[in-house]
Amino acid sequence: MAGFRLINLAKPFLPILPEVEVPYEKIPFDDKMVYTVFASLIYLFAQFPLAGLRKATGEDAAAHAPTVADPLYFFRGVFAMEPKTCLEFGLLPIFAAGLFLQLLAGLKVIKVNFKLAADRQLFQSLTKILAIAQYFVLANIFIASGYYGADLSLPQIVVLNIQLVGGGVFACLLTEVIDKGFGLGSGAMIINTFAVATNLVSDTLGVNQITVDSEGNTEPQGALINLIQGLRAQHKTLVGGIVSAFDRDYLPNLTTCVLVLALGCLVCYIQNIRFELPIRSTRARGTNQMYPVQLVYTGSLSVLFSYVVLFYIHIAAFALIQLVAKNDPASIVCKVLGHYETVNNIIAAPTFPLSMLTPPRSLVGGALSQPLSFVVYSFFILASGVWFAYNWQQVSGMSARDLARDFKEQSITLLGRREQSLPRELNKVIPVAATTGAMVLAAVTIVGELLGLKGKGAGIVVGVAGGFSLLELITMEFQESGGESSLANMLAGGLSL
Amino acid sequence: MAGEKTENNQMEKAMDAPLEFVREGNQFLSKCKKPDLKEYMKIIRAVGIGFVAVGIIGYAIKLIHIPIRYVIV
Amino acid sequence: MSTAVPPGGQRTLQKRRQAKSNKDKQLNQTPTSARQAGAGGSSNSILKIYTDEANGLRVDPLVVLFLAVGFIFSVVALHVLTKVTGKIF
């Protein structure tokens, strides 16, 4: 076992693992834009309802109706997961595999020599295999739990597997196309931002009608449209329509929309807080400048990490409760972990003690019925975010030492400091920025989630913060391309401020 | 007696660590440069336009789902 | 040496600097990430997983996009199939 390394596990899978080619030549900026937008749109298009499920109506509907509601409702908005579609698990496995493996490799738990191209490639393949494996395992946990309906036939299980894992594989490949340089920035993050923006628009301005009661009355998905339509709805009074626009809980309401927008604005503010280091060139005199270190040094990744860990705690609990204990409150597993209660026929809310790690569904209701979750959930998000940010800034290749090396290569140094003390001086700033930034971002997430946004709060934080990181990268790439882009000229008014 | 004291000290240290961390963070925050109102409004506008534009494109794709769903359900 | 040699006592400084960067290089023997090794990839705020071309089934990006659309339409076709046959397998 002397030579055993985890990355070698990827080797037997290589011949069947699809691998996107790297571009032969530099892709022009416009083409990158097109690839990015198309990949993201195809991802959104793939959020298509699963085939092979039993319909809600029909003679045997009651006997085979799904007995299990959605236990992941508060992750949906964070990882672009749509319930009962091919992308049931969204981008989560991709984020999970990427973050975990890179963190483990950085902390030297997994031995990878990143200097060797062969090692890097194996590591990358391992990440992809792990992501696809997660899609497979998660899909089968859900199938076995009865989420897609009780006693499915074998062909049904096979078809569901093909759709869920297939959706996962394509999600991986779409992110890969963007990552490899055909698109802009990071695939997983850009698709996630796209999905968050789409959710925001459809929750506010969505015009599609959804049947809300047994009489066949419909209400639009968008909260704002609902308010307008509520003013002249037949099945409600005028006041009732307005009140319902603000507090309906089966579809997005205006209160949540306003809160989400406020959170987004708050994240914009936080993203632009920076610590400025005065620098000077060691070559030329009199060229003093400021080097900005962002407060949110690890961007949205710290929140994503917290949510990935939270997801796996919940999935493990879900598997135990549903598969082992069959959600029977009398069972020993349920006594230890709690069980699920169906709310509104759609979501499965865990009971104490699992509820401690679940954001409350509303501020007041949560404060009365599960006050402990305010403490435990908040502490969890804060602690995991800060822990991640501290470690990530060290291993991601942008640590104080790496930055000091970059400074030296570009012959710049801190004003009024000796060049030798550069790493030490930077080390005073960067870890503090990373941990403080992660703490602030986690605090915003917590505030949003405790107000009862059911994942939309965390989603907008991830979306906006991720969007900022990507925007930075995109503007950089745009400048590198020399600004010769017809598409960008169109957008320049909006973006390059 | 002595053992109790060190235990107390350890407890105190464990309690102090997060406090210290928060204090340090606060200090750091106060030294940071924050965007002024004009800059901030510009950013909000740019991000808002970007988000809504991207969102509308995405929502348009989602709208394609509706007729398809109607046909197949 | 590409940079101009500064006059006088700067030489020792430069030597020291070189020794220092040698030491740094040794410290960096095993980089902790692809970016630290100078191969791109994730940075402080970006998670980038795929940067190298690994062994595997090579596919063109356009083919991926088309296959993905094909996949979705096969799901649609499956819906139609279950509706037409009126039963689920």
PDB file of N, CA, C and O in Angstrom, chain A residues 65-87:
ATOM      1  N   ALA A  65     -49.064   7.478  -4.654  1.00  0.00           N
ATOM      2  CA  ALA A  65     -48.622   8.868  -4.517  1.00  0.00           C
ATOM      3  C   ALA A  65     -47.347   8.923  -3.680  1.00  0.00           C
ATOM      4  O   ALA A  65     -47.155   8.115  -2.783  1.00  0.00           O
ATOM      5  N   PRO A  66     -46.491   9.883  -4.038  1.00  0.00           N
ATOM      6  CA  PRO A  66     -45.265  10.011  -3.248  1.00  0.00           C
ATOM      7  C   PRO A  66     -45.617  10.265  -1.785  1.00  0.00           C
ATOM      8  O   PRO A  66     -46.468  11.093  -1.475  1.00  0.00           O
ATOM      9  N   THR A  67     -44.997   9.520  -0.913  1.00  0.00           N
ATOM     10  CA  THR A  67     -45.298   9.681   0.503  1.00  0.00           C
ATOM     11  C   THR A  67     -44.343  10.661   1.161  1.00  0.00           C
ATOM     12  O   THR A  67     -44.529  11.059   2.295  1.00  0.00           O
ATOM     13  N   VAL A  68     -43.298  11.002   0.416  1.00  0.00           N
ATOM     14  CA  VAL A  68     -42.260  11.823   1.015  1.00  0.00           C
ATOM     15  C   VAL A  68     -42.230  13.184   0.350  1.00  0.00           C
ATOM     16  O   VAL A  68     -42.176  13.281  -0.871  1.00  0.00           O
ATOM     17  N   ALA A  69     -42.290  14.221   1.145  1.00  0.00           N
ATOM     18  CA  ALA A  69     -42.199  15.567   0.583  1.00  0.00           C
ATOM     19  C   ALA A  69     -40.733  15.980   0.495  1.00  0.00           C
ATOM     20  O   ALA A  69     -39.834  15.187   0.788  1.00  0.00           O
ATOM     21  N   ASP A  70     -40.516  17.199   0.091  1.00  0.00           N
ATOM     22  CA  ASP A  70     -39.170  17.672  -0.224  1.00  0.00           C
ATOM     23  C   ASP A  70     -38.390  18.051   1.045  1.00  0.00           C
ATOM     24  O   ASP A  70     -38.701  19.051   1.687  1.00  0.00           O
ATOM     25  N   PRO A  71     -37.383  17.279   1.413  1.00  0.00           N
ATOM     26  CA  PRO A  71     -36.642  17.623   2.632  1.00  0.00           C
ATOM     27  C   PRO A  71     -35.543  18.660   2.371  1.00  0.00           C
ATOM     28  O   PRO A  71     -34.892  19.119   3.295  1.00  0.00           O
ATOM     29  N   LEU A  72     -35.329  18.992   1.107  1.00  0.00           N
ATOM     30  CA  LEU A  72     -34.186  19.862   0.780  1.00  0.00           C
ATOM     31  C   LEU A  72     -34.651  21.259   0.402  1.00  0.00           C
ATOM     32  O   LEU A  72     -33.921  21.993  -0.252  1.00  0.00           O
ATOM     33  N   TYR A  73     -35.865  21.609   0.821  1.00  0.00           N
ATOM     34  CA  TYR A  73     -36.451  22.840   0.302  1.00  0.00           C
ATOM     35  C   TYR A  73     -35.574  24.069   0.506  1.00  0.00           C
ATOM     36  O   TYR A  73     -35.563  24.973  -0.303  1.00  0.00           O
ATOM     37  N   PHE A  74     -34.797  24.095   1.577  1.00  0.00           N
ATOM     38  CA  PHE A  74     -34.015  25.312   1.822  1.00  0.00           C
ATOM     39  C   PHE A  74     -32.639  25.256   1.176  1.00  0.00           C
ATOM     40  O   PHE A  74     -31.812  26.128   1.413  1.00  0.00           O
ATOM     41  N   PHE A  75     -32.373  24.227   0.368  1.00  0.00           N
ATOM     42  CA  PHE A  75     -31.140  24.228  -0.431  1.00  0.00           C
ATOM     43  C   PHE A  75     -31.430  24.592  -1.885  1.00  0.00           C
ATOM     44  O   PHE A  75     -30.510  24.854  -2.641  1.00  0.00           O
ATOM     45  N   ARG A  76     -32.702  24.541  -2.249  1.00  0.00           N
ATOM     46  CA  ARG A  76     -33.065  24.694  -3.657  1.00  0.00           C
ATOM     47  C   ARG A  76     -32.499  25.968  -4.275  1.00  0.00           C
ATOM     48  O   ARG A  76     -31.972  25.948  -5.372  1.00  0.00           O
ATOM     49  N   GLY A  77     -32.654  27.061  -3.567  1.00  0.00           N
ATOM     50  CA  GLY A  77     -32.233  28.330  -4.138  1.00  0.00           C
ATOM     51  C   GLY A  77     -30.731  28.530  -4.162  1.00  0.00           C
ATOM     52  O   GLY A  77     -30.225  29.423  -4.830  1.00  0.00           O
ATOM     53  N   VAL A  78     -30.005  27.704  -3.418  1.00  0.00           N
ATOM     54  CA  VAL A  78     -28.567  27.936  -3.311  1.00  0.00           C
ATOM     55  C   VAL A  78     -27.802  27.231  -4.418  1.00  0.00           C
ATOM     56  O   VAL A  78     -26.800  27.737  -4.909  1.00  0.00           O
ATOM     57  N   PHE A  79     -28.258  26.051  -4.796  1.00  0.00           N
ATOM     58  CA  PHE A  79     -27.484  25.250  -5.743  1.00  0.00           C
ATOM     59  C   PHE A  79     -28.220  25.006  -7.053  1.00  0.00           C
ATOM     60  O   PHE A  79     -27.917  24.039  -7.754  1.00  0.00           O
ATOM     61  N   ALA A  80     -29.180  25.872  -7.382  1.00  0.00           N
ATOM     62  CA  ALA A  80     -29.917  25.710  -8.637  1.00  0.00           C
ATOM     63  C   ALA A  80     -30.555  24.334  -8.752  1.00  0.00           C
ATOM     64  O   ALA A  80     -30.458  23.674  -9.770  1.00  0.00           O
ATOM     65  N   MET A  81     -31.147  23.881  -7.659  1.00  0.00           N
ATOM     66  CA  MET A  81     -31.815  22.581  -7.682  1.00  0.00           C
ATOM     67  C   MET A  81     -33.313  22.827  -7.880  1.00  0.00           C
ATOM     68  O   MET A  81     -33.894  23.660  -7.199  1.00  0.00           O
ATOM     69  N   GLU A  82     -33.905  22.106  -8.807  1.00  0.00           N
ATOM     70  CA  GLU A  82     -35.349  22.218  -8.996  1.00  0.00           C
ATOM     71  C   GLU A  82     -35.980  20.890  -8.625  1.00  0.00           C
ATOM     72  O   GLU A  82     -35.575  19.857  -9.135  1.00  0.00           O
ATOM     73  N   PRO A  83     -36.980  20.912  -7.758  1.00  0.00           N
ATOM     74  CA  PRO A  83     -37.566  19.645  -7.335  1.00  0.00           C
ATOM     75  C   PRO A  83     -38.245  18.921  -8.476  1.00  0.00           C
ATOM     76  O   PRO A  83     -38.862  19.543  -9.339  1.00  0.00           O
ATOM     77  N   LYS A  84     -38.105  17.600  -8.481  1.00  0.00           N
ATOM     78  CA  LYS A  84     -38.741  16.703  -9.462  1.00  0.00           C
ATOM     79  C   LYS A  84     -38.361  17.029 -10.904  1.00  0.00           C
ATOM     80  O   LYS A  84     -39.177  16.918 -11.808  1.00  0.00           O
ATOM     81  N   THR A  85     -37.173  17.520 -11.099  1.00  0.00           N
ATOM     82  CA  THR A  85     -36.683  17.693 -12.464  1.00  0.00           C
ATOM     83  C   THR A  85     -35.399  16.886 -12.609  1.00  0.00           C
ATOM     84  O   THR A  85     -34.911  16.304 -11.643  1.00  0.00           O
ATOM     85  N   CYS A  86     -34.861  16.898 -13.832  1.00  0.00           N
ATOM     86  CA  CYS A  86     -33.611  16.178 -14.074  1.00  0.00           C
ATOM     87  C   CYS A  86     -32.494  16.730 -13.208  1.00  0.00           C
ATOM     88  O   CYS A  86     -31.511  16.054 -12.937  1.00  0.00           O
ATOM     89  N   LEU A  87     -32.622  17.971 -12.796  1.00  0.00           N
ATOM     90  CA  LEU A  87     -31.566  18.572 -11.990  1.00  0.00           C
ATOM     91  C   LEU A  87     -32.034  18.697 -10.540  1.00  0.00           C
ATOM     92  O   LEU A  87     -31.914  19.732  -9.917  1.00  0.00           O
TER      93      LEU A  87
END
